Amino acid sequence: MINNGHLLLIFQRLQAIHADWMLENTHNNGEANMIKQTSVFQGDITQLQVDAIVNAAKNSLLGGGGVDGAIHRAAGPELLAECRQLNGCATGEAKITKGYQLRAKWVIHTVGPIWYGGNQGEDEMLAKCYRNSLAVAEQYQIKSIAFPAISTGVYGFPMERASKIAITEVNKFLHSHQSIEQVIFVCFGQSAYDCYLKVIRELT
Ligand code: ADP
């Protein structure tokens, strides 16, 4: 018998749409240039089998709604127990924990800026979230990482402006660092997905 949970899962799988593009890494230190893959995925970040997923967390790191709540529910209570040991996280910074019941081995928690209209340093703070999350990933030899659209939910950052920052920062990092091989931008819903594809077409 198929219950509602299974139907929902099947529906989410059907909705999971991929768009891939390849980035040629121009950072060539004597070896052949490496091809790195960047993708846009529509669906639930907690279902992804990658080395690390990024959490759009709160300063307390003690859980919340949105993607933060989904990650804590899927990872189980041990995630909250580890987060309690971290003494919070400043906006723009990133801290790492294990993934517990998630398919991802690691969770990188970063705190995005609240949108106050765009003149309060929100852009630079959001860029820092991506840079610092990728720097932590590199320290842990993480090869594949998935990002949600940080700050675009409850924190109110406009999706198009946020996605430009996300894509630009990831591309810059991949061009100047060797270790990370796959980055997935996870969009929760069709409009976010369409927005990412539009911005990618404009930027690349
Ligand atoms: P913030 O407080 O940083 O705005 P939110 O969790 O409210 O964080 O939203 C960030 C983004 O994550 C939003 O675009 C939201 O639609 C998306 N989101 C919510 N749940 C999930 C999920 N399970 N997987 C991926 N993205 C999600």
PDB file of C-alpha atoms and ligand atoms in Angstrom:
ATOM      1  CA  MET A   1       0.000   0.000   0.000  1.00  0.00           C
ATOM      2  CA  ILE A   2       1.237   3.499  -0.807  1.00  0.00           C
ATOM      3  CA  ASN A   3       0.617   5.929   2.035  1.00  0.00           C
ATOM      4  CA  ASN A   4       0.657   9.721   1.823  1.00  0.00           C
ATOM      5  CA  GLY A   5       4.318   9.867   2.874  1.00  0.00           C
ATOM      6  CA  HIS A   6       5.351   7.690  -0.056  1.00  0.00           C
ATOM      7  CA  LEU A   7       3.229   9.671  -2.488  1.00  0.00           C
ATOM      8  CA  LEU A   8       4.802  12.890  -1.265  1.00  0.00           C
ATOM      9  CA  LEU A   9       8.268  11.395  -1.707  1.00  0.00           C
ATOM     10  CA  ILE A  10       7.493  10.246  -5.252  1.00  0.00           C
ATOM     11  CA  PHE A  11       6.063  13.666  -6.056  1.00  0.00           C
ATOM     12  CA  GLN A  12       9.155  15.387  -4.680  1.00  0.00           C
ATOM     13  CA  ARG A  13      11.405  13.080  -6.716  1.00  0.00           C
ATOM     14  CA  LEU A  14       9.447  13.949  -9.860  1.00  0.00           C
ATOM     15  CA  GLN A  15       9.802  17.596  -9.026  1.00  0.00           C
ATOM     16  CA  ALA A  16      13.519  17.322  -8.541  1.00  0.00           C
ATOM     17  CA  ILE A  17      14.768  18.887 -11.696  1.00  0.00           C
ATOM     18  CA  HIS A  18      18.404  19.358 -12.516  1.00  0.00           C
ATOM     19  CA  ALA A  19      20.160  21.933 -14.582  1.00  0.00           C
ATOM     20  CA  ASP A  20      23.875  21.485 -14.875  1.00  0.00           C
ATOM     21  CA  TRP A  21      26.567  23.621 -16.260  1.00  0.00           C
ATOM     22  CA  MET A  22      30.248  23.078 -16.234  1.00  0.00           C
ATOM     23  CA  LEU A  23      32.891  25.421 -15.015  1.00  0.00           C
ATOM     24  CA  GLU A  24      36.344  25.128 -16.377  1.00  0.00           C
ATOM     25  CA  ASN A  25      38.719  25.811 -13.548  1.00  0.00           C
ATOM     26  CA  THR A  26      41.330  28.170 -14.867  1.00  0.00           C
ATOM     27  CA  HIS A  27      43.505  27.775 -11.782  1.00  0.00           C
ATOM     28  CA  ASN A  28      46.154  25.612 -13.346  1.00  0.00           C
ATOM     29  CA  ASN A  29      49.165  24.808 -11.226  1.00  0.00           C
ATOM     30  CA  GLY A  30      50.924  22.547 -13.637  1.00  0.00           C
ATOM     31  CA  GLU A  31      48.194  19.898 -13.793  1.00  0.00           C
ATOM     32  CA  ALA A  32      45.491  19.522 -16.409  1.00  0.00           C
ATOM     33  CA  ASN A  33      42.619  21.920 -15.808  1.00  0.00           C
ATOM     34  CA  MET A  34      39.925  20.297 -13.718  1.00  0.00           C
ATOM     35  CA  ILE A  35      36.302  20.422 -14.772  1.00  0.00           C
ATOM     36  CA  LYS A  36      34.029  21.265 -11.858  1.00  0.00           C
ATOM     37  CA  GLN A  37      30.301  20.823 -11.880  1.00  0.00           C
ATOM     38  CA  THR A  38      27.759  23.329 -10.651  1.00  0.00           C
ATOM     39  CA  SER A  39      24.035  22.460 -10.683  1.00  0.00           C
ATOM     40  CA  VAL A  40      20.682  23.897  -9.811  1.00  0.00           C
ATOM     41  CA  PHE A  41      18.336  21.454  -8.115  1.00  0.00           C
ATOM     42  CA  GLN A  42      14.695  21.991  -7.284  1.00  0.00           C
ATOM     43  CA  GLY A  43      13.696  20.119  -4.166  1.00  0.00           C
ATOM     44  CA  ASP A  44      14.458  19.466  -0.520  1.00  0.00           C
ATOM     45  CA  ILE A  45      18.090  19.921   0.513  1.00  0.00           C
ATOM     46  CA  THR A  46      17.778  17.337   3.289  1.00  0.00           C
ATOM     47  CA  GLN A  47      17.386  14.555   0.687  1.00  0.00           C
ATOM     48  CA  LEU A  48      20.673  15.190  -1.075  1.00  0.00           C
ATOM     49  CA  GLN A  49      23.533  12.740  -0.941  1.00  0.00           C
ATOM     50  CA  VAL A  50      26.490  15.107  -0.908  1.00  0.00           C
ATOM     51  CA  ASP A  51      29.434  15.480   1.458  1.00  0.00           C
ATOM     52  CA  ALA A  52      27.936  18.611   3.040  1.00  0.00           C
ATOM     53  CA  ILE A  53      24.731  20.587   3.023  1.00  0.00           C
ATOM     54  CA  VAL A  54      24.675  24.211   4.129  1.00  0.00           C
ATOM     55  CA  ASN A  55      22.149  25.386   6.680  1.00  0.00           C
ATOM     56  CA  ALA A  56      20.718  28.915   6.645  1.00  0.00           C
ATOM     57  CA  ALA A  57      20.877  29.067  10.433  1.00  0.00           C
ATOM     58  CA  LYS A  58      20.074  31.597  13.143  1.00  0.00           C
ATOM     59  CA  ASN A  59      22.787  33.262  15.276  1.00  0.00           C
ATOM     60  CA  SER A  60      21.976  30.951  18.180  1.00  0.00           C
ATOM     61  CA  LEU A  61      22.439  27.818  16.012  1.00  0.00           C
ATOM     62  CA  LEU A  62      19.620  26.324  18.052  1.00  0.00           C
ATOM     63  CA  GLY A  63      17.258  25.643  15.158  1.00  0.00           C
ATOM     64  CA  GLY A  64      14.353  27.567  13.691  1.00  0.00           C
ATOM     65  CA  GLY A  65      11.866  27.351  10.849  1.00  0.00           C
ATOM     66  CA  GLY A  66      12.393  27.038   7.092  1.00  0.00           C
ATOM     67  CA  VAL A  67      15.396  25.098   5.893  1.00  0.00           C
ATOM     68  CA  ASP A  68      16.935  25.177   9.379  1.00  0.00           C
ATOM     69  CA  GLY A  69      13.917  23.367  10.845  1.00  0.00           C
ATOM     70  CA  ALA A  70      13.884  20.846   7.987  1.00  0.00           C
ATOM     71  CA  ILE A  71      17.585  20.054   8.472  1.00  0.00           C
ATOM     72  CA  HIS A  72      17.208  19.591  12.241  1.00  0.00           C
ATOM     73  CA  ARG A  73      14.165  17.350  11.786  1.00  0.00           C
ATOM     74  CA  ALA A  74      15.934  15.185   9.214  1.00  0.00           C
ATOM     75  CA  ALA A  75      19.242  15.012  11.114  1.00  0.00           C
ATOM     76  CA  GLY A  76      17.658  14.151  14.470  1.00  0.00           C
ATOM     77  CA  PRO A  77      18.270  15.485  17.990  1.00  0.00           C
ATOM     78  CA  GLU A  78      22.014  14.827  18.018  1.00  0.00           C
ATOM     79  CA  LEU A  79      22.456  17.747  15.638  1.00  0.00           C
ATOM     80  CA  LEU A  80      20.947  20.168  18.144  1.00  0.00           C
ATOM     81  CA  ALA A  81      23.104  18.670  20.899  1.00  0.00           C
ATOM     82  CA  GLU A  82      26.269  19.349  18.871  1.00  0.00           C
ATOM     83  CA  CYS A  83      25.049  22.841  17.915  1.00  0.00           C
ATOM     84  CA  ARG A  84      24.631  23.683  21.615  1.00  0.00           C
ATOM     85  CA  GLN A  85      28.391  23.235  22.056  1.00  0.00           C
ATOM     86  CA  LEU A  86      29.257  25.813  19.366  1.00  0.00           C
ATOM     87  CA  ASN A  87      28.266  29.027  21.205  1.00  0.00           C
ATOM     88  CA  GLY A  88      26.341  30.401  18.280  1.00  0.00           C
ATOM     89  CA  CYS A  89      27.621  31.890  15.045  1.00  0.00           C
ATOM     90  CA  ALA A  90      28.050  35.509  13.926  1.00  0.00           C
ATOM     91  CA  THR A  91      26.262  36.689  10.784  1.00  0.00           C
ATOM     92  CA  GLY A  92      28.376  35.892   7.715  1.00  0.00           C
ATOM     93  CA  GLU A  93      30.445  33.254   9.546  1.00  0.00           C
ATOM     94  CA  ALA A  94      30.190  29.457   9.187  1.00  0.00           C
ATOM     95  CA  LYS A  95      30.583  26.497  11.562  1.00  0.00           C
ATOM     96  CA  ILE A  96      30.500  22.779  10.844  1.00  0.00           C
ATOM     97  CA  THR A  97      28.818  19.797  12.527  1.00  0.00           C
ATOM     98  CA  LYS A  98      28.225  16.194  11.590  1.00  0.00           C
ATOM     99  CA  GLY A  99      25.112  15.321   9.588  1.00  0.00           C
ATOM    100  CA  TYR A 100      23.839  12.494  11.842  1.00  0.00           C
ATOM    101  CA  GLN A 101      20.704  10.966  10.204  1.00  0.00           C
ATOM    102  CA  LEU A 102      21.121  13.000   7.024  1.00  0.00           C
ATOM    103  CA  ARG A 103      22.566  11.496   3.872  1.00  0.00           C
ATOM    104  CA  ALA A 104      25.136  14.280   3.972  1.00  0.00           C
ATOM    105  CA  LYS A 105      28.113  13.594   6.220  1.00  0.00           C
ATOM    106  CA  TRP A 106      28.445  17.236   7.292  1.00  0.00           C
ATOM    107  CA  VAL A 107      26.258  20.294   7.896  1.00  0.00           C
ATOM    108  CA  ILE A 108      27.857  23.701   7.483  1.00  0.00           C
ATOM    109  CA  HIS A 109      25.836  26.269   9.409  1.00  0.00           C
ATOM    110  CA  THR A 110      26.017  29.857   8.221  1.00  0.00           C
ATOM    111  CA  VAL A 111      23.945  32.837   9.273  1.00  0.00           C
ATOM    112  CA  GLY A 112      22.681  35.057   6.493  1.00  0.00           C
ATOM    113  CA  PRO A 113      21.875  38.763   6.888  1.00  0.00           C
ATOM    114  CA  ILE A 114      18.360  40.022   7.502  1.00  0.00           C
ATOM    115  CA  TRP A 115      17.239  42.240   4.609  1.00  0.00           C
ATOM    116  CA  TYR A 116      16.836  45.878   5.735  1.00  0.00           C
ATOM    117  CA  GLY A 117      16.449  47.395   2.264  1.00  0.00           C
ATOM    118  CA  GLY A 118      19.914  46.765   0.819  1.00  0.00           C
ATOM    119  CA  ASN A 119      21.964  49.645   2.288  1.00  0.00           C
ATOM    120  CA  GLN A 120      23.040  47.950   5.494  1.00  0.00           C
ATOM    121  CA  GLY A 121      25.845  45.806   4.082  1.00  0.00           C
ATOM    122  CA  GLU A 122      23.497  42.931   3.279  1.00  0.00           C
ATOM    123  CA  ASP A 123      25.199  42.079  -0.050  1.00  0.00           C
ATOM    124  CA  GLU A 124      28.683  41.788   1.412  1.00  0.00           C
ATOM    125  CA  MET A 125      27.401  39.844   4.420  1.00  0.00           C
ATOM    126  CA  LEU A 126      25.615  37.355   2.152  1.00  0.00           C
ATOM    127  CA  ALA A 127      28.760  37.005   0.012  1.00  0.00           C
ATOM    128  CA  LYS A 128      30.703  36.230   3.211  1.00  0.00           C
ATOM    129  CA  CYS A 129      28.279  33.382   4.010  1.00  0.00           C
ATOM    130  CA  TYR A 130      29.167  31.677   0.721  1.00  0.00           C
ATOM    131  CA  ARG A 131      32.910  32.373   0.993  1.00  0.00           C
ATOM    132  CA  ASN A 132      33.164  31.216   4.606  1.00  0.00           C
ATOM    133  CA  SER A 133      31.034  28.095   4.010  1.00  0.00           C
ATOM    134  CA  LEU A 134      33.272  27.119   1.088  1.00  0.00           C
ATOM    135  CA  ALA A 135      36.409  27.827   3.133  1.00  0.00           C
ATOM    136  CA  VAL A 136      35.153  25.513   5.908  1.00  0.00           C
ATOM    137  CA  ALA A 137      34.294  22.882   3.286  1.00  0.00           C
ATOM    138  CA  GLU A 138      37.808  23.090   1.915  1.00  0.00           C
ATOM    139  CA  GLN A 139      39.333  22.647   5.389  1.00  0.00           C
ATOM    140  CA  TYR A 140      37.366  19.397   5.760  1.00  0.00           C
ATOM    141  CA  GLN A 141      38.296  18.110   2.292  1.00  0.00           C
ATOM    142  CA  ILE A 142      34.635  18.227   1.281  1.00  0.00           C
ATOM    143  CA  LYS A 143      34.217  17.534  -2.438  1.00  0.00           C
ATOM    144  CA  SER A 144      30.483  18.088  -2.920  1.00  0.00           C
ATOM    145  CA  ILE A 145      28.341  20.712  -1.231  1.00  0.00           C
ATOM    146  CA  ALA A 146      24.732  21.920  -1.548  1.00  0.00           C
ATOM    147  CA  PHE A 147      23.536  25.434  -0.679  1.00  0.00           C
ATOM    148  CA  PRO A 148      19.981  26.625  -0.026  1.00  0.00           C
ATOM    149  CA  ALA A 149      19.119  30.183  -1.100  1.00  0.00           C
ATOM    150  CA  ILE A 150      20.451  31.727   2.119  1.00  0.00           C
ATOM    151  CA  SER A 151      18.465  34.683   3.554  1.00  0.00           C
ATOM    152  CA  THR A 152      15.710  34.513   0.910  1.00  0.00           C
ATOM    153  CA  GLY A 153      13.031  33.085   3.205  1.00  0.00           C
ATOM    154  CA  VAL A 154      12.112  34.634   6.542  1.00  0.00           C
ATOM    155  CA  TYR A 155      15.119  37.006   6.298  1.00  0.00           C
ATOM    156  CA  GLY A 156      13.562  38.633   3.226  1.00  0.00           C
ATOM    157  CA  PHE A 157      16.537  39.019   0.868  1.00  0.00           C
ATOM    158  CA  PRO A 158      15.215  39.424  -2.724  1.00  0.00           C
ATOM    159  CA  MET A 159      15.751  36.141  -4.591  1.00  0.00           C
ATOM    160  CA  GLU A 160      17.278  37.546  -7.778  1.00  0.00           C
ATOM    161  CA  ARG A 161      19.798  39.727  -5.960  1.00  0.00           C
ATOM    162  CA  ALA A 162      20.672  36.868  -3.586  1.00  0.00           C
ATOM    163  CA  SER A 163      21.097  34.336  -6.392  1.00  0.00           C
ATOM    164  CA  LYS A 164      23.484  36.681  -8.266  1.00  0.00           C
ATOM    165  CA  ILE A 165      25.633  36.911  -5.147  1.00  0.00           C
ATOM    166  CA  ALA A 166      25.479  33.141  -4.556  1.00  0.00           C
ATOM    167  CA  ILE A 167      26.477  32.236  -8.131  1.00  0.00           C
ATOM    168  CA  THR A 168      29.188  34.901  -8.359  1.00  0.00           C
ATOM    169  CA  GLU A 169      30.822  33.929  -5.066  1.00  0.00           C
ATOM    170  CA  VAL A 170      30.746  30.204  -5.816  1.00  0.00           C
ATOM    171  CA  ASN A 171      32.206  30.721  -9.295  1.00  0.00           C
ATOM    172  CA  LYS A 172      34.988  32.935  -7.891  1.00  0.00           C
ATOM    173  CA  PHE A 173      35.845  30.385  -5.233  1.00  0.00           C
ATOM    174  CA  LEU A 174      35.891  27.443  -7.622  1.00  0.00           C
ATOM    175  CA  HIS A 175      38.174  29.299  -9.984  1.00  0.00           C
ATOM    176  CA  SER A 176      40.731  30.024  -7.291  1.00  0.00           C
ATOM    177  CA  HIS A 177      40.601  26.803  -5.220  1.00  0.00           C
ATOM    178  CA  GLN A 178      41.214  23.230  -6.223  1.00  0.00           C
ATOM    179  CA  SER A 179      39.481  21.046  -3.670  1.00  0.00           C
ATOM    180  CA  ILE A 180      35.699  21.339  -4.160  1.00  0.00           C
ATOM    181  CA  GLU A 181      34.390  19.482  -7.204  1.00  0.00           C
ATOM    182  CA  GLN A 182      30.611  19.825  -7.099  1.00  0.00           C
ATOM    183  CA  VAL A 183      28.335  22.617  -5.906  1.00  0.00           C
ATOM    184  CA  ILE A 184      24.535  22.324  -5.977  1.00  0.00           C
ATOM    185  CA  PHE A 185      22.234  25.329  -5.582  1.00  0.00           C
ATOM    186  CA  VAL A 186      19.018  24.007  -4.077  1.00  0.00           C
ATOM    187  CA  CYS A 187      15.838  25.880  -4.927  1.00  0.00           C
ATOM    188  CA  PHE A 188      12.710  25.279  -2.927  1.00  0.00           C
ATOM    189  CA  GLY A 189       9.962  25.861  -5.499  1.00  0.00           C
ATOM    190  CA  GLN A 190       9.580  26.683  -9.150  1.00  0.00           C
ATOM    191  CA  SER A 191      10.004  30.456  -8.918  1.00  0.00           C
ATOM    192  CA  ALA A 192      13.355  30.167  -7.122  1.00  0.00           C
ATOM    193  CA  TYR A 193      14.480  27.583  -9.682  1.00  0.00           C
ATOM    194  CA  ASP A 194      13.450  29.802 -12.633  1.00  0.00           C
ATOM    195  CA  CYS A 195      15.227  32.743 -11.030  1.00  0.00           C
ATOM    196  CA  TYR A 196      18.510  30.814 -10.632  1.00  0.00           C
ATOM    197  CA  LEU A 197      18.415  29.632 -14.248  1.00  0.00           C
ATOM    198  CA  LYS A 198      17.772  33.185 -15.488  1.00  0.00           C
ATOM    199  CA  VAL A 199      20.648  34.591 -13.432  1.00  0.00           C
ATOM    200  CA  ILE A 200      23.001  31.823 -14.585  1.00  0.00           C
ATOM    201  CA  ARG A 201      22.157  32.589 -18.204  1.00  0.00           C
ATOM    202  CA  GLU A 202      22.886  36.262 -17.562  1.00  0.00           C
ATOM    203  CA  LEU A 203      26.138  35.694 -15.706  1.00  0.00           C
ATOM    204  CA  THR A 204      27.740  32.896 -17.690  1.00  0.00           C
TER     205      THR A 204
HETATM  206  P1  ADP B   1      16.502  32.587   6.023  1.00  0.00           P
HETATM  207  O1  ADP B   1      16.133  32.860   7.458  1.00  0.00           O
HETATM  208  O2  ADP B   1      17.997  32.575   5.779  1.00  0.00           O
HETATM  209  O3  ADP B   1      15.730  33.439   5.067  1.00  0.00           O
HETATM  210  P2  ADP B   1      14.755  30.309   5.388  1.00  0.00           P
HETATM  211  O4  ADP B   1      14.894  28.910   5.832  1.00  0.00           O
HETATM  212  O5  ADP B   1      13.539  31.055   5.841  1.00  0.00           O
HETATM  213  O6  ADP B   1      16.118  31.039   5.820  1.00  0.00           O
HETATM  214  O7  ADP B   1      14.793  30.363   3.801  1.00  0.00           O
HETATM  215  C1  ADP B   1      15.969  30.228   3.020  1.00  0.00           C
HETATM  216  C2  ADP B   1      15.595  29.560   1.703  1.00  0.00           C
HETATM  217  O8  ADP B   1      15.497  28.160   1.916  1.00  0.00           O
HETATM  218  C3  ADP B   1      14.247  29.989   1.132  1.00  0.00           C
HETATM  219  O9  ADP B   1      14.410  30.217  -0.268  1.00  0.00           O
HETATM  220  C4  ADP B   1      13.345  28.804   1.396  1.00  0.00           C
HETATM  221  O10 ADP B   1      12.308  28.692   0.424  1.00  0.00           O
HETATM  222  C5  ADP B   1      14.329  27.664   1.269  1.00  0.00           C
HETATM  223  N1  ADP B   1      13.965  26.391   1.906  1.00  0.00           N
HETATM  224  C6  ADP B   1      13.060  26.142   2.879  1.00  0.00           C
HETATM  225  N2  ADP B   1      13.030  24.833   3.166  1.00  0.00           N
HETATM  226  C7  ADP B   1      13.941  24.226   2.347  1.00  0.00           C
HETATM  227  C8  ADP B   1      14.354  22.870   2.140  1.00  0.00           C
HETATM  228  N3  ADP B   1      13.849  21.853   2.843  1.00  0.00           N
HETATM  229  N4  ADP B   1      15.297  22.627   1.198  1.00  0.00           N
HETATM  230  C9  ADP B   1      15.835  23.649   0.476  1.00  0.00           C
HETATM  231  N5  ADP B   1      15.497  24.935   0.619  1.00  0.00           N
HETATM  232  C10 ADP B   1      14.551  25.229   1.540  1.00  0.00           C
END
